[in-house]
Coordinates of C-alpha atoms in Angstrom, one line a residue:
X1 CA 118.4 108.7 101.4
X2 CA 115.4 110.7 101.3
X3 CA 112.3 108.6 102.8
X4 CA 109.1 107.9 100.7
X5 CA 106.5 109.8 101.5
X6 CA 102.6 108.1 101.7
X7 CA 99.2 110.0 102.2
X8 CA 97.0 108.0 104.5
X9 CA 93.8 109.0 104.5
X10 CA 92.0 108.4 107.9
X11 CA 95.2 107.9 109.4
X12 CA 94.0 109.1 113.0
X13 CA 91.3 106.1 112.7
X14 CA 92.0 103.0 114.3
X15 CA 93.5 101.1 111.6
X16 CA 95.0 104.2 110.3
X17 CA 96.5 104.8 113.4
X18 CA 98.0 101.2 113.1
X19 CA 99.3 101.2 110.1
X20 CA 101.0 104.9 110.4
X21 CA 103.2 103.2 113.0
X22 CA 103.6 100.6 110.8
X23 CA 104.6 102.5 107.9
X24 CA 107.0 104.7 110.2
X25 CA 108.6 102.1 111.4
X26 CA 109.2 100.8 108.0
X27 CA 111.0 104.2 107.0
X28 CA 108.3 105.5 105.4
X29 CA 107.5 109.5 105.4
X30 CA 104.0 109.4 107.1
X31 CA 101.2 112.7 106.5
X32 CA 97.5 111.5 107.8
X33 CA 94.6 113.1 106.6
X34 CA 91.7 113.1 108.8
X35 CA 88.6 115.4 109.9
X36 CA 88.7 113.7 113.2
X37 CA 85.0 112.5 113.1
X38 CA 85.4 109.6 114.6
X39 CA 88.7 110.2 115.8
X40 CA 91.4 112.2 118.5
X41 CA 93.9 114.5 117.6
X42 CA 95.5 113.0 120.4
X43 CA 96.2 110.0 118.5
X44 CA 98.9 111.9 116.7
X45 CA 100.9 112.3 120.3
X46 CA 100.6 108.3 120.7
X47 CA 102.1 107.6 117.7
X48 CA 104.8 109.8 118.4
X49 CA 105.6 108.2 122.1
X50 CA 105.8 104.5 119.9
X51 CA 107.6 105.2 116.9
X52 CA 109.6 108.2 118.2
X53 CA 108.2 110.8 114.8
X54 CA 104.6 112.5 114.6
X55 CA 103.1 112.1 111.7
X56 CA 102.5 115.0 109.4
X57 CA 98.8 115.7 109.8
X58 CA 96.5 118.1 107.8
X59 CA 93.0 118.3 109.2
X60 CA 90.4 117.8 106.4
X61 CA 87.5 116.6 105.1
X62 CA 88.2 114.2 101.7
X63 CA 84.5 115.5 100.3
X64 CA 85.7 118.8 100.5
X65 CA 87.7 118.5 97.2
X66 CA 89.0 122.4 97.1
X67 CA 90.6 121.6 100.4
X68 CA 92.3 118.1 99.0
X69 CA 93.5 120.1 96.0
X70 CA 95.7 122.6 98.4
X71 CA 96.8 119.6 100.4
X72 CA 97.8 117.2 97.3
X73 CA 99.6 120.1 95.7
X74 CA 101.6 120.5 98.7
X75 CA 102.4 116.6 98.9
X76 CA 102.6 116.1 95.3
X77 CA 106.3 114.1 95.8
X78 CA 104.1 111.5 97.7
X79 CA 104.6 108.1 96.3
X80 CA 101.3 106.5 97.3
X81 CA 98.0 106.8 99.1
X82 CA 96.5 104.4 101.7
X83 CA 93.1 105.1 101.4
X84 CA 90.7 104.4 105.2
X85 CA 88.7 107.4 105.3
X86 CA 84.9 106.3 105.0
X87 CA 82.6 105.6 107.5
X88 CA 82.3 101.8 108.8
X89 CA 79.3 100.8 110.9
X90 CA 76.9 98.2 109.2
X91 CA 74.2 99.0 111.1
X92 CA 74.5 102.8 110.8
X93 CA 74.6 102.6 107.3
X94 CA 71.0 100.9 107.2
X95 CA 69.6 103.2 109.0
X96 CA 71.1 106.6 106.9
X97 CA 72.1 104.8 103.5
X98 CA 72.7 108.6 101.9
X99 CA 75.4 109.3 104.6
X100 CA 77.3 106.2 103.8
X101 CA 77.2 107.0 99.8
X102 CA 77.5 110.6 100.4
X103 CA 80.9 110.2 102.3
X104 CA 82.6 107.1 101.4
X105 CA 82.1 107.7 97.2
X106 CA 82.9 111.3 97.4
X107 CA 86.2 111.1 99.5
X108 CA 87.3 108.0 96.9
X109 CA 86.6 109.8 94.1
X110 CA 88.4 113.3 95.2
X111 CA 91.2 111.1 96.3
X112 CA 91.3 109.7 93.1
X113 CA 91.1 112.8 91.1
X114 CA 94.2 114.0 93.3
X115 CA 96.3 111.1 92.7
X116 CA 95.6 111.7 88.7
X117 CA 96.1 115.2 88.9
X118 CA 99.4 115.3 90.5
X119 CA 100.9 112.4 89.4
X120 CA 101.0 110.0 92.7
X121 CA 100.9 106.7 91.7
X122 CA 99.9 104.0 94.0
X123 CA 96.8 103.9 95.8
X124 CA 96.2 100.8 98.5
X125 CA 92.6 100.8 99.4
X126 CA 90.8 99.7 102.4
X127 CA 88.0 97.0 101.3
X128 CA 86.4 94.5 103.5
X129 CA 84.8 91.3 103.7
X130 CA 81.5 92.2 103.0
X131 CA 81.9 92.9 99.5
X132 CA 80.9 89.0 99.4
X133 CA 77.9 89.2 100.7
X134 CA 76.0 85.9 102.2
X135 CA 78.8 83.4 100.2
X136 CA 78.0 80.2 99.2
X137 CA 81.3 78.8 100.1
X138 CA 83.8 78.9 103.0
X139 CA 86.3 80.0 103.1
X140 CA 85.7 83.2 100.7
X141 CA 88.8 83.5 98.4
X142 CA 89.6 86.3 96.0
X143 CA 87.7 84.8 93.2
X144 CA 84.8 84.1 95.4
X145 CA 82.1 85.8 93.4
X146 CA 80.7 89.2 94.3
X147 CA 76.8 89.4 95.9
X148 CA 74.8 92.2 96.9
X149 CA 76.1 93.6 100.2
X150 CA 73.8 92.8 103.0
X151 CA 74.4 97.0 104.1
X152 CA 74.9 100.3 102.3
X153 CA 78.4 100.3 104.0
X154 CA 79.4 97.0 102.1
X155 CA 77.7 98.4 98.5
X156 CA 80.1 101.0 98.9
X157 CA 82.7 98.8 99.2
X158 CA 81.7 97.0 96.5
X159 CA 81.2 100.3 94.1
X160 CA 84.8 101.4 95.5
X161 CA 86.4 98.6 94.0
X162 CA 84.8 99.5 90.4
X163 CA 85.3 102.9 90.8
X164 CA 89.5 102.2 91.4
X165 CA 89.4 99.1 88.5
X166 CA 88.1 101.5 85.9
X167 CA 89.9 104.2 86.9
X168 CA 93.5 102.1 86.7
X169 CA 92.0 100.9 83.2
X170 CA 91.7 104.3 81.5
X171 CA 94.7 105.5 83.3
X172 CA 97.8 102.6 82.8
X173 CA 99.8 104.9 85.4
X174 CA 98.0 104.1 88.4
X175 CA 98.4 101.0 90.1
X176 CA 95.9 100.0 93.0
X177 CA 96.2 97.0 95.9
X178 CA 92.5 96.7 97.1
X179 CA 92.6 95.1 100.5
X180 CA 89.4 92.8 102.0
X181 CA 89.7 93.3 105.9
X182 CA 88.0 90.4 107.9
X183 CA 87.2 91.7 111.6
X184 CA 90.1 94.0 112.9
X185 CA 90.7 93.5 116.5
X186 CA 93.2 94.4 119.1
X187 CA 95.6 97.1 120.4
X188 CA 99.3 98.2 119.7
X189 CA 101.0 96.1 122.3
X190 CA 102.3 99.4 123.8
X191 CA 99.0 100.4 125.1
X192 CA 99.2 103.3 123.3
X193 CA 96.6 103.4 120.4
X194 CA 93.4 101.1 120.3
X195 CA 90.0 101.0 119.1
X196 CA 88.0 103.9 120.8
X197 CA 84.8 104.8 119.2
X198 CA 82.9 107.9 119.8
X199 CA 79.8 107.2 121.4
X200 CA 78.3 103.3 121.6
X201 CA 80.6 100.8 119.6
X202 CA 79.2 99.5 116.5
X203 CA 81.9 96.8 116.6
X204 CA 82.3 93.5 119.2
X205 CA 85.3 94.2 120.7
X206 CA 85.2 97.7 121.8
X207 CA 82.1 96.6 123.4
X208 CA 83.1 93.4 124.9
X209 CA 86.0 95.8 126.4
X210 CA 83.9 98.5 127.6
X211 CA 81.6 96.2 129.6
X212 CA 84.3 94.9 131.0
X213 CA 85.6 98.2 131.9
X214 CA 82.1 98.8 133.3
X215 CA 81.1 101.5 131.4
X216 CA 78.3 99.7 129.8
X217 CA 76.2 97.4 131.8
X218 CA 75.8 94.8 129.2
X219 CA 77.1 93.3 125.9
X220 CA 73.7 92.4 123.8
X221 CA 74.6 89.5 121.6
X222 CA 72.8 89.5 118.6
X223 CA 70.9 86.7 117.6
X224 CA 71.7 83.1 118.4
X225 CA 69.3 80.9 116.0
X226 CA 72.1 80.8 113.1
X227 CA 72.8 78.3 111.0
X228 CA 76.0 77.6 112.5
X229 CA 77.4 74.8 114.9
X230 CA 76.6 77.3 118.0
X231 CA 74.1 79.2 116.9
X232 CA 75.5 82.8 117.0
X233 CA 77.4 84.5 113.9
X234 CA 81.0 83.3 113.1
X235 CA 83.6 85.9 111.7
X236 CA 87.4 86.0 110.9
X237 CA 88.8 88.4 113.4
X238 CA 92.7 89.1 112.9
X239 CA 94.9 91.3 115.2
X240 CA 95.2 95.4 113.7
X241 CA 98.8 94.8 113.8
X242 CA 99.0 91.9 111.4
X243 CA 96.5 94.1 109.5
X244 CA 98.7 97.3 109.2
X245 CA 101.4 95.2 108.5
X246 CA 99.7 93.9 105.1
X247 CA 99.7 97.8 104.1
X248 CA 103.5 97.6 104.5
X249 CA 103.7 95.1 102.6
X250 CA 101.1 96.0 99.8
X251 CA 103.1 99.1 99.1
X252 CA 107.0 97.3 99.2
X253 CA 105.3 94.9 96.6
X254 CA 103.6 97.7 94.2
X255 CA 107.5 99.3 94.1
X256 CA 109.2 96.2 92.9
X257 CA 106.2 94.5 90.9
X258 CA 103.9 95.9 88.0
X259 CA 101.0 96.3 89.5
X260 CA 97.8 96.8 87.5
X261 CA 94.7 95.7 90.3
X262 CA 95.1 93.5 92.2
X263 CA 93.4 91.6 95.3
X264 CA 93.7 90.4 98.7
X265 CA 92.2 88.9 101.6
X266 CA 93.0 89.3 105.2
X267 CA 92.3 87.5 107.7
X268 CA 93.5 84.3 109.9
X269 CA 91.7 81.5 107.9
X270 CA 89.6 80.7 110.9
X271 CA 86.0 81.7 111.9
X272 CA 85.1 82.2 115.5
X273 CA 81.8 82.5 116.7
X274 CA 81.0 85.6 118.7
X275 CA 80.6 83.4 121.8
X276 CA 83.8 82.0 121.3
X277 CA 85.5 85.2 121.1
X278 CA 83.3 85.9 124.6
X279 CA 84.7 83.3 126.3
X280 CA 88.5 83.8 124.9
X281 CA 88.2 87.3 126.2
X282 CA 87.1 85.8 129.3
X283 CA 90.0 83.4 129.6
X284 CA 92.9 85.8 128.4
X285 CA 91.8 88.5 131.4
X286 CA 90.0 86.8 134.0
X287 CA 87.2 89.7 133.7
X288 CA 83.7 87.8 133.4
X289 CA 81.6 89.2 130.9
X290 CA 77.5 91.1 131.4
X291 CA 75.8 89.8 128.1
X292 CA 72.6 88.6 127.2
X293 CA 70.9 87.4 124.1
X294 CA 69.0 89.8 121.5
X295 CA 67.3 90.1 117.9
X296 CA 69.4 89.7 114.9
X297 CA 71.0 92.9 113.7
X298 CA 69.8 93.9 110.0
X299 CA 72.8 93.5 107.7
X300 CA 74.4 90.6 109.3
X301 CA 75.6 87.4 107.6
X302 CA 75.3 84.6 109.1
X303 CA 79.0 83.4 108.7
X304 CA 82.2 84.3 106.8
X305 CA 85.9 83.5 107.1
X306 CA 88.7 84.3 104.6
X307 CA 91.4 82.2 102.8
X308 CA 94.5 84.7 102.8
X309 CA 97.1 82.0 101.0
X310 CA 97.0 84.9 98.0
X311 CA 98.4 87.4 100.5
X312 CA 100.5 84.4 101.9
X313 CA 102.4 83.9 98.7
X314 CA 102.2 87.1 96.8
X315 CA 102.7 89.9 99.5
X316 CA 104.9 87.8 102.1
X317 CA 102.3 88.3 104.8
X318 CA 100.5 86.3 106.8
X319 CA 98.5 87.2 110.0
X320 CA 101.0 85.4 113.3
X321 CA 99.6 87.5 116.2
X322 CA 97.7 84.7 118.6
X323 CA 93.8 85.6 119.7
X324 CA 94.9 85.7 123.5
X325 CA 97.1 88.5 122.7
X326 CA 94.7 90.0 120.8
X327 CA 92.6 89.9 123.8
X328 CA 95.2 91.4 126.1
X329 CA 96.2 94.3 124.5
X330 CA 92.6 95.2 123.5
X331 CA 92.1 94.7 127.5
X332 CA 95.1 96.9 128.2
X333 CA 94.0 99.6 125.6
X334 CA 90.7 100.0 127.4
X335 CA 92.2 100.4 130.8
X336 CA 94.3 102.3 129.9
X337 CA 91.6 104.8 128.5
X338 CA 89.4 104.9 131.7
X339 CA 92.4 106.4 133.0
X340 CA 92.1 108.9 131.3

């Protein structure tokens, strides 16, 4: 039987990456997109030594809507798209908002034009957590109402959605799974593929992993006079494994299930503060961390966590990796890179 074929967008990214091997181990017919901005061709090689296939891979820019044309036309028999491509650092996006709208509304809507034009019919989209702003309640649930983001990056997120609701509304044959990432950390446990930005990390992790690693001389933590029971900001941070699995199962449930839009959380249903996250990264590897206390970061909320039980009951999926394995494979990635 011929496999299904999905377009993933940003697929040499790091959840991207993690959800190709995902989807290829599922049986699924794999081509990434990607203009390898914050990304390595490399990455295509990794996936191949995990799952045994490389990915089908088409370098190109999802503004560039000539260039998407030629490509959709010659994957028209694709079932779906996986949306990732957009830029993702909070803090970047404050400092060059026009960036952030430039690139992550343009690539939706060309993608989106694509999908209409050629007739694919499922599109998965990669949301996040911020969409919710500063909530009033914890956990955040799917009906937890909509705020002003606290960043350009998350008003994108938030105009993305809109943009894929009214687009499914005037046109019945598309269907569209938006998913609300909490904090994605974590490696594949092979060692393989990781989290490796270019230049300084905009994320925890990758920073927690590189001071480690002694490439930077110190982890600034930002801000510890929150309103929370430590002091320092509390997120939901769930392993990019359980995360690319959801996609898996977003797209198994959109072919047996008439989907018009629908939502989902995904996280672990438990906030950890970025100390505690310190200190398990501590405890899983035995490396002491270099950090020291700094001024809050503009965009930052003070606290938010998810309730997943939606994705729980509706999609089959819930997030099973535990955090000290998260913390070893994100450890393993990073030596693994200074190897290099």
């Amino acid at each position: 039987m011929k496999k299904q074929k999905i377009i993933v967008t940003g697929g040499c990214g790091y959840i991207g990456s993690h959800t190709t091997v995902a989807l290829q181990n599922a049986g699924f017919d794999v081509v990434i997109l990607d203009n390898l901005m914050n990304s390595q061709i490399d990455t295509l090689d990794r996936i191949a030594e995990i799952t045994g296939i490389r990915p089908s891979f088409e370098r190109i820019d999802c503004t560039d809507v000539n260039a998407m044309h030629d490509v959709f036309a010659r994957h028209s028999d694709a079932m779906g798209v996986i949306h990732f491509a957009a830029l993702k650092a909070v803090g970047e996006s404050v400092a060059h908002p026009l960036k952030y709208y430039k690139n992550n509304i343009l690539s939706l809507l060309n993608t989106l034009e694509m999908m209409l034009e050629f007739k694919i019919p499922n599109i998965v989209f990669s949301s996040s957590a911020t969409v919710y702003g500063e909530p009033d309640q914890l956990p955040v649930t799917e009906d937890t109402p909509l705020k002003p983001a606290t960043s350009p990056y998350g008003q994108t997120k938030i105009m993305a959605e809109n943009i894929i609701r009214d687009t499914v509304k005037a046109n019945p044959e598309l269907h569209a799974v938006l998913l609300r990432y909490f904090n994605p950390i974590g490696a594949h446990p092979s060692g393989k593929i990781g989290e490796l930005p270019i230049g300084v990390p905009n994320n925890l992790m990758p920073y927690v992993t590189q001071v480690a690693a002694g490439i930077r001389e110190q982890l600034n933590v930002f801000g510890n006079d929150y309103n929370t029971p430590d002091g320092f900001c509390i997120r939901d941070y769930i392993d990019v494994n359980d995360l690319a699995d959801a996609h898996v199962a977003a797209l198994e449930h959109m072919k047996t299930n008439d989907v018009k839009v629908e939502v989902y959380n995904l996280g672990t249903g438990r906030g950890l503060s970025v100390m505690e996250i310190i200190k398990a990264f501590e405890d899983a590897t035995g490396v002491k961390l270099n950090y020291t206390i700094a001024a809050r970061r503009p965009g930052d909320v003070p606290a938010i966590w998810a309730c997943s039980d939606l994705a729980n009951e509706k999609l089959g999926w819930r997030a099973k990796i535990p955090l000290t394995e998260t913390m070893r494979t994100a450890w393993q990635w990073q030596k693994n890179v200074s190897k290099l």
